[in-house]
Amino acid sequence: MSTPIPSTPATLSIRMRSWLFAPGDSEKKMAKAADSAADIALFDLEDAVTTENKPLARRLVHDFLASRTAGHERLWVRVNPLDGPYTLLDLAAIMPARPGGIMLPKVYGRQDVERLDHYLSALEVANGIAEGSTPLIVLVTETAQAMFHTGDYKGAPRVVALTWGAEDLADSIGASCNRNADGSYGFTYELARSMCLLGAATAGVTAIETIQGDFRDLDGLKVRAEKVRRDGYRGMLAIHPAQVDVINTAFTPTQDEIDQAHEIVEIFEQNPGVGAIGYKGGMLDRPYLSRAKHLLQQVGQ
């Protein structure tokens, strides 16, 4: 049986604000993602690669990882889903080159994570990698069944983040569209976003927002990223390098926010045992203290 790493974002020594996809069959795009300001470059062996190109992509991803002598902790790979024939081929090809982490798409529930954990443990041991050291981000809303299990990942081996997706979910339920007339997500997909957030909070891991398909709409991206950060998300998937700086800025607490968090912590430290206390004309209770501490943890303070 494998020994799981702690299911906490603290497991990683890197930030997880921006996750930039790059197709695994393009050396140029992988290099651009790896050399970008993205916190994590995510080489894709799944949707971005046609069936006939998957063998090529596996080789290119392996060779790219092997060519990098440092920074592997931020070079991750999205493998193909476990309900298809490609996952083991993906893992056998890439694990010798020590990817920083794995994204598992189209899960049906926690059992998929546990199955992948066994695969990874065997491959880690075979390749001289510390067992349990390859972390996972899991796409938890891409199948209808998975929607009923978003809260099941507490203590799941290797999991450091959860994210969600709307396109594959629409396919899973037979929907012809996942958007309202004004371009916003329909109810089912907003529910998926909420369930991912609640699942991540239950598991004590990081919630990562899904992509914005229109990479030219940077103003819209800024508004959306800032909104989901207020909701509790701590990072976002990206499909184009132009999105990275917007995402990094949106998910980085401002100096004013950091200063205010320090003030709130200090006020409660100076008044031990107090449940609520006055602050700038209002009242603060313990949830404000908790949020202030979480924000300071995000910035390493």
mmCIF file of C-alpha atoms in Angstrom:
data_model
loop_
_atom_site.group_PDB
_atom_site.id
_atom_site.type_symbol
_atom_site.label_atom_id
_atom_site.label_comp_id
_atom_site.label_asym_id
_atom_site.label_seq_id
_atom_site.Cartn_x
_atom_site.Cartn_y
_atom_site.Cartn_z
ATOM 1 C CA MET A 1 0.000 0.000 0.000
ATOM 2 C CA SER A 2 1.293 3.457 -0.855
ATOM 3 C CA THR A 3 2.029 6.115 1.708
ATOM 4 C CA PRO A 4 0.047 9.240 0.774
ATOM 5 C CA ILE A 5 1.541 12.664 1.033
ATOM 6 C CA PRO A 6 -0.478 15.084 3.165
ATOM 7 C CA SER A 7 -3.562 16.375 1.379
ATOM 8 C CA THR A 8 -2.746 20.017 1.873
ATOM 9 C CA PRO A 9 -1.523 22.848 -0.360
ATOM 10 C CA ALA A 10 1.396 23.224 2.054
ATOM 11 C CA THR A 11 2.750 20.040 0.499
ATOM 12 C CA LEU A 12 3.905 22.141 -2.454
ATOM 13 C CA SER A 13 6.623 24.749 -2.122
ATOM 14 C CA ILE A 14 5.357 26.607 -5.188
ATOM 15 C CA ARG A 15 2.409 28.886 -5.789
ATOM 16 C CA MET A 16 -0.659 27.588 -7.586
ATOM 17 C CA ARG A 17 -2.231 30.767 -8.953
ATOM 18 C CA SER A 18 -1.835 30.179 -12.692
ATOM 19 C CA TRP A 19 -1.813 26.829 -14.512
ATOM 20 C CA LEU A 20 -0.934 27.263 -18.182
ATOM 21 C CA PHE A 21 -1.874 24.462 -20.584
ATOM 22 C CA ALA A 22 0.380 23.566 -23.502
ATOM 23 C CA PRO A 23 -0.264 20.733 -25.985
ATOM 24 C CA GLY A 24 2.115 17.858 -25.460
ATOM 25 C CA ASP A 25 2.744 17.451 -29.179
ATOM 26 C CA SER A 26 4.245 20.957 -29.543
ATOM 27 C CA GLU A 27 7.786 21.474 -28.265
ATOM 28 C CA LYS A 28 7.510 25.189 -29.025
ATOM 29 C CA LYS A 29 4.364 25.688 -26.950
ATOM 30 C CA MET A 30 5.670 23.582 -24.082
ATOM 31 C CA ALA A 31 8.834 25.684 -23.978
ATOM 32 C CA LYS A 32 6.794 28.883 -24.049
ATOM 33 C CA ALA A 33 4.645 27.676 -21.150
ATOM 34 C CA ALA A 34 7.635 26.490 -19.125
ATOM 35 C CA ASP A 35 9.458 29.783 -19.631
ATOM 36 C CA SER A 36 6.397 31.914 -18.882
ATOM 37 C CA ALA A 37 5.414 33.537 -15.604
ATOM 38 C CA ALA A 38 2.865 30.775 -14.968
ATOM 39 C CA ASP A 39 3.213 29.170 -11.562
ATOM 40 C CA ILE A 40 2.618 25.780 -13.187
ATOM 41 C CA ALA A 41 3.064 24.736 -16.819
ATOM 42 C CA LEU A 42 0.632 21.942 -17.651
ATOM 43 C CA PHE A 43 1.600 19.740 -20.598
ATOM 44 C CA ASP A 44 -1.505 18.155 -22.063
ATOM 45 C CA LEU A 45 -1.715 14.583 -23.324
ATOM 46 C CA GLU A 46 -5.524 14.571 -23.339
ATOM 47 C CA ASP A 47 -7.872 16.942 -25.169
ATOM 48 C CA ALA A 48 -5.191 19.008 -26.914
ATOM 49 C CA VAL A 49 -3.705 15.948 -28.623
ATOM 50 C CA THR A 50 -5.382 13.847 -31.315
ATOM 51 C CA THR A 51 -5.449 10.087 -30.950
ATOM 52 C CA GLU A 52 -2.907 9.572 -33.710
ATOM 53 C CA ASN A 53 -0.520 12.102 -32.093
ATOM 54 C CA LYS A 54 -0.606 10.676 -28.569
ATOM 55 C CA PRO A 55 2.476 8.431 -28.988
ATOM 56 C CA LEU A 56 4.417 11.412 -30.336
ATOM 57 C CA ALA A 57 3.184 13.642 -27.516
ATOM 58 C CA ARG A 58 4.257 11.147 -24.860
ATOM 59 C CA ARG A 59 7.757 11.054 -26.294
ATOM 60 C CA LEU A 60 7.961 14.836 -26.632
ATOM 61 C CA VAL A 61 6.742 15.441 -23.081
ATOM 62 C CA HIS A 62 9.209 12.899 -21.707
ATOM 63 C CA ASP A 63 12.079 14.419 -23.669
ATOM 64 C CA PHE A 64 11.118 17.962 -22.671
ATOM 65 C CA LEU A 65 10.987 17.057 -18.976
ATOM 66 C CA ALA A 66 14.260 15.160 -19.248
ATOM 67 C CA SER A 67 15.926 18.158 -20.889
ATOM 68 C CA ARG A 68 15.165 20.419 -17.924
ATOM 69 C CA THR A 69 17.716 20.145 -15.155
ATOM 70 C CA ALA A 70 15.762 22.279 -12.676
ATOM 71 C CA GLY A 71 12.247 23.507 -11.983
ATOM 72 C CA HIS A 72 10.468 20.171 -12.419
ATOM 73 C CA GLU A 73 8.170 20.985 -9.488
ATOM 74 C CA ARG A 74 6.245 23.398 -11.740
ATOM 75 C CA LEU A 75 6.140 21.187 -14.843
ATOM 76 C CA TRP A 76 2.989 19.069 -14.628
ATOM 77 C CA VAL A 77 1.240 16.743 -17.074
ATOM 78 C CA ARG A 78 -2.452 16.157 -17.767
ATOM 79 C CA VAL A 79 -2.804 12.469 -18.568
ATOM 80 C CA ASN A 80 -5.741 10.809 -20.278
ATOM 81 C CA PRO A 81 -8.726 9.659 -18.171
ATOM 82 C CA LEU A 82 -8.741 6.301 -16.463
ATOM 83 C CA ASP A 83 -11.859 5.119 -18.313
ATOM 84 C CA GLY A 84 -9.885 5.005 -21.568
ATOM 85 C CA PRO A 85 -6.931 2.966 -22.863
ATOM 86 C CA TYR A 86 -4.186 5.591 -22.619
ATOM 87 C CA THR A 87 -3.483 6.419 -18.962
ATOM 88 C CA LEU A 88 -0.924 3.718 -18.249
ATOM 89 C CA LEU A 89 0.827 4.426 -21.540
ATOM 90 C CA ASP A 90 1.001 8.102 -20.553
ATOM 91 C CA LEU A 91 2.384 7.364 -17.101
ATOM 92 C CA ALA A 92 4.897 4.772 -18.259
ATOM 93 C CA ALA A 93 6.253 7.279 -20.781
ATOM 94 C CA ILE A 94 6.483 10.371 -18.580
ATOM 95 C CA MET A 95 7.271 9.158 -15.057
ATOM 96 C CA PRO A 96 10.928 8.318 -15.790
ATOM 97 C CA ALA A 97 11.370 12.034 -16.543
ATOM 98 C CA ARG A 98 9.918 13.043 -13.145
ATOM 99 C CA PRO A 99 7.019 15.426 -13.803
ATOM 100 C CA GLY A 100 6.238 17.846 -11.000
ATOM 101 C CA GLY A 101 2.663 16.622 -10.750
ATOM 102 C CA ILE A 102 -0.253 15.039 -12.568
ATOM 103 C CA MET A 103 -3.685 16.346 -13.546
ATOM 104 C CA LEU A 104 -6.324 13.596 -13.630
ATOM 105 C CA PRO A 105 -9.340 14.451 -15.818
ATOM 106 C CA LYS A 106 -12.855 13.018 -16.051
ATOM 107 C CA VAL A 107 -12.895 11.256 -12.702
ATOM 108 C CA TYR A 108 -15.976 9.427 -11.492
ATOM 109 C CA GLY A 109 -15.046 9.652 -7.828
ATOM 110 C CA ARG A 110 -12.367 9.154 -5.202
ATOM 111 C CA GLN A 111 -11.763 5.578 -6.365
ATOM 112 C CA ASP A 112 -10.065 6.948 -9.486
ATOM 113 C CA VAL A 113 -7.576 8.879 -7.363
ATOM 114 C CA GLU A 114 -6.848 5.800 -5.282
ATOM 115 C CA ARG A 115 -6.316 3.716 -8.410
ATOM 116 C CA LEU A 116 -3.967 6.315 -9.863
ATOM 117 C CA ASP A 117 -2.090 6.427 -6.568
ATOM 118 C CA HIS A 118 -1.276 2.732 -6.928
ATOM 119 C CA TYR A 119 -0.047 3.225 -10.501
ATOM 120 C CA LEU A 120 2.117 6.156 -9.489
ATOM 121 C CA SER A 121 3.589 4.386 -6.482
ATOM 122 C CA ALA A 122 4.763 1.483 -8.641
ATOM 123 C CA LEU A 123 6.249 3.806 -11.246
ATOM 124 C CA GLU A 124 7.925 6.006 -8.640
ATOM 125 C CA VAL A 125 9.631 3.016 -7.038
ATOM 126 C CA ALA A 126 10.665 1.678 -10.442
ATOM 127 C CA ASN A 127 12.237 5.018 -11.379
ATOM 128 C CA GLY A 128 13.945 5.895 -8.117
ATOM 129 C CA ILE A 129 11.412 8.576 -7.187
ATOM 130 C CA ALA A 130 10.298 8.984 -3.580
ATOM 131 C CA GLU A 131 7.054 7.060 -3.217
ATOM 132 C CA GLY A 132 4.040 9.318 -2.809
ATOM 133 C CA SER A 133 5.922 12.442 -3.890
ATOM 134 C CA THR A 134 4.050 13.135 -7.164
ATOM 135 C CA PRO A 135 1.065 15.378 -6.319
ATOM 136 C CA LEU A 136 -2.299 15.474 -8.077
ATOM 137 C CA ILE A 137 -4.841 18.044 -9.185
ATOM 138 C CA VAL A 138 -8.191 16.427 -9.956
ATOM 139 C CA LEU A 139 -10.918 17.553 -12.370
ATOM 140 C CA VAL A 140 -13.949 16.707 -10.238
ATOM 141 C CA THR A 141 -16.973 17.812 -12.300
ATOM 142 C CA GLU A 142 -16.420 16.537 -15.832
ATOM 143 C CA THR A 143 -18.763 13.563 -15.493
ATOM 144 C CA ALA A 144 -22.311 13.551 -14.156
ATOM 145 C CA GLN A 145 -21.441 10.873 -11.599
ATOM 146 C CA ALA A 146 -18.485 12.882 -10.280
ATOM 147 C CA MET A 147 -20.805 15.738 -9.320
ATOM 148 C CA PHE A 148 -22.217 13.578 -6.526
ATOM 149 C CA HIS A 149 -18.751 12.901 -5.078
ATOM 150 C CA THR A 150 -17.022 16.280 -4.948
ATOM 151 C CA GLY A 151 -16.923 16.125 -1.149
ATOM 152 C CA ASP A 152 -15.202 12.738 -0.980
ATOM 153 C CA TYR A 153 -11.541 13.771 -1.358
ATOM 154 C CA LYS A 154 -10.609 14.512 2.247
ATOM 155 C CA GLY A 155 -7.424 12.578 2.924
ATOM 156 C CA ALA A 156 -7.263 11.276 -0.641
ATOM 157 C CA PRO A 157 -3.669 10.341 -1.485
ATOM 158 C CA ARG A 158 -1.549 12.920 -3.281
ATOM 159 C CA VAL A 159 -4.360 15.426 -3.906
ATOM 160 C CA VAL A 160 -3.291 19.053 -3.450
ATOM 161 C CA ALA A 161 -5.933 20.799 -5.578
ATOM 162 C CA LEU A 162 -9.349 20.335 -7.166
ATOM 163 C CA THR A 163 -10.609 22.019 -10.301
ATOM 164 C CA TRP A 164 -13.693 21.795 -12.458
ATOM 165 C CA GLY A 165 -14.731 21.821 -16.093
ATOM 166 C CA ALA A 166 -17.873 22.778 -17.951
ATOM 167 C CA GLU A 167 -17.361 21.444 -21.466
ATOM 168 C CA ASP A 168 -17.027 17.748 -20.674
ATOM 169 C CA LEU A 169 -19.814 18.012 -18.117
ATOM 170 C CA ALA A 170 -22.109 19.314 -20.846
ATOM 171 C CA ASP A 171 -21.176 16.317 -22.982
ATOM 172 C CA SER A 172 -21.736 13.960 -20.063
ATOM 173 C CA ILE A 173 -25.319 15.108 -19.527
ATOM 174 C CA GLY A 174 -26.185 15.558 -23.204
ATOM 175 C CA ALA A 175 -26.528 19.342 -23.082
ATOM 176 C CA SER A 176 -26.281 21.284 -26.326
ATOM 177 C CA CYS A 177 -24.905 24.378 -24.542
ATOM 178 C CA ASN A 178 -23.601 25.288 -21.099
ATOM 179 C CA ARG A 179 -24.183 29.054 -21.351
ATOM 180 C CA ASN A 180 -27.097 31.372 -20.757
ATOM 181 C CA ALA A 181 -28.153 33.935 -23.370
ATOM 182 C CA ASP A 182 -25.938 36.580 -21.717
ATOM 183 C CA GLY A 183 -22.865 34.329 -21.898
ATOM 184 C CA SER A 184 -22.816 33.341 -18.240
ATOM 185 C CA TYR A 185 -22.732 29.706 -17.203
ATOM 186 C CA GLY A 186 -26.059 27.945 -16.761
ATOM 187 C CA PHE A 187 -27.237 26.776 -13.350
ATOM 188 C CA THR A 188 -25.782 23.270 -13.597
ATOM 189 C CA TYR A 189 -22.316 24.636 -14.332
ATOM 190 C CA GLU A 190 -22.431 27.277 -11.618
ATOM 191 C CA LEU A 191 -23.418 24.409 -9.340
ATOM 192 C CA ALA A 192 -20.317 22.527 -10.530
ATOM 193 C CA ARG A 193 -18.164 25.546 -9.680
ATOM 194 C CA SER A 194 -19.696 25.708 -6.201
ATOM 195 C CA MET A 195 -19.385 21.965 -5.604
ATOM 196 C CA CYS A 196 -15.713 22.055 -6.579
ATOM 197 C CA LEU A 197 -15.112 24.907 -4.139
ATOM 198 C CA LEU A 198 -16.970 23.132 -1.340
ATOM 199 C CA GLY A 199 -15.175 19.878 -2.080
ATOM 200 C CA ALA A 200 -11.783 21.564 -1.938
ATOM 201 C CA ALA A 201 -12.650 23.240 1.363
ATOM 202 C CA THR A 202 -13.818 19.896 2.774
ATOM 203 C CA ALA A 203 -10.582 18.217 1.689
ATOM 204 C CA GLY A 204 -8.397 21.091 2.854
ATOM 205 C CA VAL A 205 -6.849 21.555 -0.588
ATOM 206 C CA THR A 206 -6.683 24.408 -3.090
ATOM 207 C CA ALA A 207 -9.629 25.255 -5.361
ATOM 208 C CA ILE A 208 -8.630 26.151 -8.926
ATOM 209 C CA GLU A 209 -11.024 27.894 -11.325
ATOM 210 C CA THR A 210 -11.562 26.508 -14.821
ATOM 211 C CA ILE A 211 -10.388 28.117 -18.060
ATOM 212 C CA GLN A 212 -11.700 31.165 -19.854
ATOM 213 C CA GLY A 213 -11.926 30.157 -23.500
ATOM 214 C CA ASP A 214 -11.755 33.665 -24.976
ATOM 215 C CA PHE A 215 -8.094 34.428 -24.304
ATOM 216 C CA ARG A 216 -8.385 37.852 -25.953
ATOM 217 C CA ASP A 217 -10.899 39.132 -23.388
ATOM 218 C CA LEU A 218 -8.411 40.067 -20.687
ATOM 219 C CA ASP A 219 -10.772 42.590 -19.092
ATOM 220 C CA GLY A 220 -13.416 39.906 -18.721
ATOM 221 C CA LEU A 221 -10.792 37.519 -17.363
ATOM 222 C CA LYS A 222 -9.768 40.072 -14.731
ATOM 223 C CA VAL A 223 -13.352 40.539 -13.560
ATOM 224 C CA ARG A 224 -13.987 36.800 -13.407
ATOM 225 C CA ALA A 225 -10.705 35.947 -11.674
ATOM 226 C CA GLU A 226 -11.222 38.616 -9.027
ATOM 227 C CA LYS A 227 -14.793 37.411 -8.467
ATOM 228 C CA VAL A 228 -13.904 33.743 -7.976
ATOM 229 C CA ARG A 229 -11.017 34.699 -5.718
ATOM 230 C CA ARG A 230 -13.499 36.526 -3.480
ATOM 231 C CA ASP A 231 -15.598 33.355 -3.530
ATOM 232 C CA GLY A 232 -12.669 31.270 -2.271
ATOM 233 C CA TYR A 233 -10.789 30.079 -5.352
ATOM 234 C CA ARG A 234 -7.028 30.450 -5.167
ATOM 235 C CA GLY A 235 -5.947 29.998 -8.774
ATOM 236 C CA MET A 236 -7.134 29.504 -12.338
ATOM 237 C CA LEU A 237 -6.381 27.416 -15.411
ATOM 238 C CA ALA A 238 -5.110 29.283 -18.497
ATOM 239 C CA ILE A 239 -4.985 28.364 -22.171
ATOM 240 C CA HIS A 240 -2.813 31.222 -23.442
ATOM 241 C CA PRO A 241 0.309 32.974 -22.087
ATOM 242 C CA ALA A 242 -1.473 36.345 -22.329
ATOM 243 C CA GLN A 243 -3.792 35.233 -19.509
ATOM 244 C CA VAL A 244 -1.048 34.453 -17.020
ATOM 245 C CA ASP A 245 -0.188 37.930 -15.745
ATOM 246 C CA VAL A 246 -3.870 38.787 -15.284
ATOM 247 C CA ILE A 247 -4.439 35.607 -13.301
ATOM 248 C CA ASN A 248 -1.308 36.036 -11.172
ATOM 249 C CA THR A 249 -2.296 39.576 -10.276
ATOM 250 C CA ALA A 250 -5.904 38.670 -9.499
ATOM 251 C CA PHE A 251 -4.917 35.858 -7.130
ATOM 252 C CA THR A 252 -2.157 37.778 -5.340
ATOM 253 C CA PRO A 253 -3.362 39.627 -2.239
ATOM 254 C CA THR A 254 -2.723 43.365 -2.440
ATOM 255 C CA GLN A 255 -0.524 45.158 0.073
ATOM 256 C CA ASP A 256 -3.628 46.836 1.515
ATOM 257 C CA GLU A 257 -5.216 43.425 2.067
ATOM 258 C CA ILE A 258 -2.045 42.117 3.700
ATOM 259 C CA ASP A 259 -1.776 45.159 5.955
ATOM 260 C CA GLN A 260 -5.420 44.849 6.990
ATOM 261 C CA ALA A 261 -4.979 41.150 7.742
ATOM 262 C CA HIS A 262 -2.002 41.963 9.993
ATOM 263 C CA GLU A 263 -4.124 44.586 11.780
ATOM 264 C CA ILE A 264 -6.955 42.127 12.391
ATOM 265 C CA VAL A 265 -4.610 39.440 13.727
ATOM 266 C CA GLU A 266 -2.894 41.970 15.985
ATOM 267 C CA ILE A 267 -6.206 43.281 17.355
ATOM 268 C CA PHE A 268 -7.312 39.794 18.377
ATOM 269 C CA GLU A 269 -3.881 38.990 19.816
ATOM 270 C CA GLN A 270 -4.120 42.111 21.973
ATOM 271 C CA ASN A 271 -7.583 41.073 23.146
ATOM 272 C CA PRO A 272 -7.372 37.321 23.885
ATOM 273 C CA GLY A 273 -10.631 35.579 24.655
ATOM 274 C CA VAL A 274 -12.759 38.236 22.936
ATOM 275 C CA GLY A 275 -15.287 36.848 20.442
ATOM 276 C CA ALA A 276 -16.071 40.140 18.689
ATOM 277 C CA ILE A 277 -14.273 43.467 18.650
ATOM 278 C CA GLY A 278 -14.742 46.913 17.149
ATOM 279 C CA TYR A 279 -12.784 47.793 14.007
ATOM 280 C CA LYS A 280 -13.049 50.919 11.851
ATOM 281 C CA GLY A 281 -16.626 51.622 12.821
ATOM 282 C CA GLY A 282 -17.789 48.010 12.546
ATOM 283 C CA MET A 283 -17.523 44.739 14.397
ATOM 284 C CA LEU A 284 -15.212 41.828 13.713
ATOM 285 C CA ASP A 285 -15.835 38.296 14.944
ATOM 286 C CA ARG A 286 -13.750 35.145 14.781
ATOM 287 C CA PRO A 287 -14.439 34.323 11.091
ATOM 288 C CA TYR A 288 -12.683 37.587 10.167
ATOM 289 C CA LEU A 289 -9.643 36.447 12.140
ATOM 290 C CA SER A 290 -9.670 33.100 10.364
ATOM 291 C CA ARG A 291 -9.843 34.759 6.941
ATOM 292 C CA ALA A 292 -7.019 37.133 7.870
ATOM 293 C CA LYS A 293 -4.799 34.220 8.901
ATOM 294 C CA HIS A 294 -5.576 32.329 5.700
ATOM 295 C CA LEU A 295 -4.653 35.363 3.603
ATOM 296 C CA LEU A 296 -1.334 35.755 5.422
ATOM 297 C CA GLN A 297 -0.628 32.060 4.896
ATOM 298 C CA GLN A 298 -1.107 32.578 1.141
ATOM 299 C CA VAL A 299 1.726 35.096 1.091
ATOM 300 C CA GLY A 300 3.960 33.150 3.441
ATOM 301 C CA GLN A 301 3.356 35.366 6.453
#
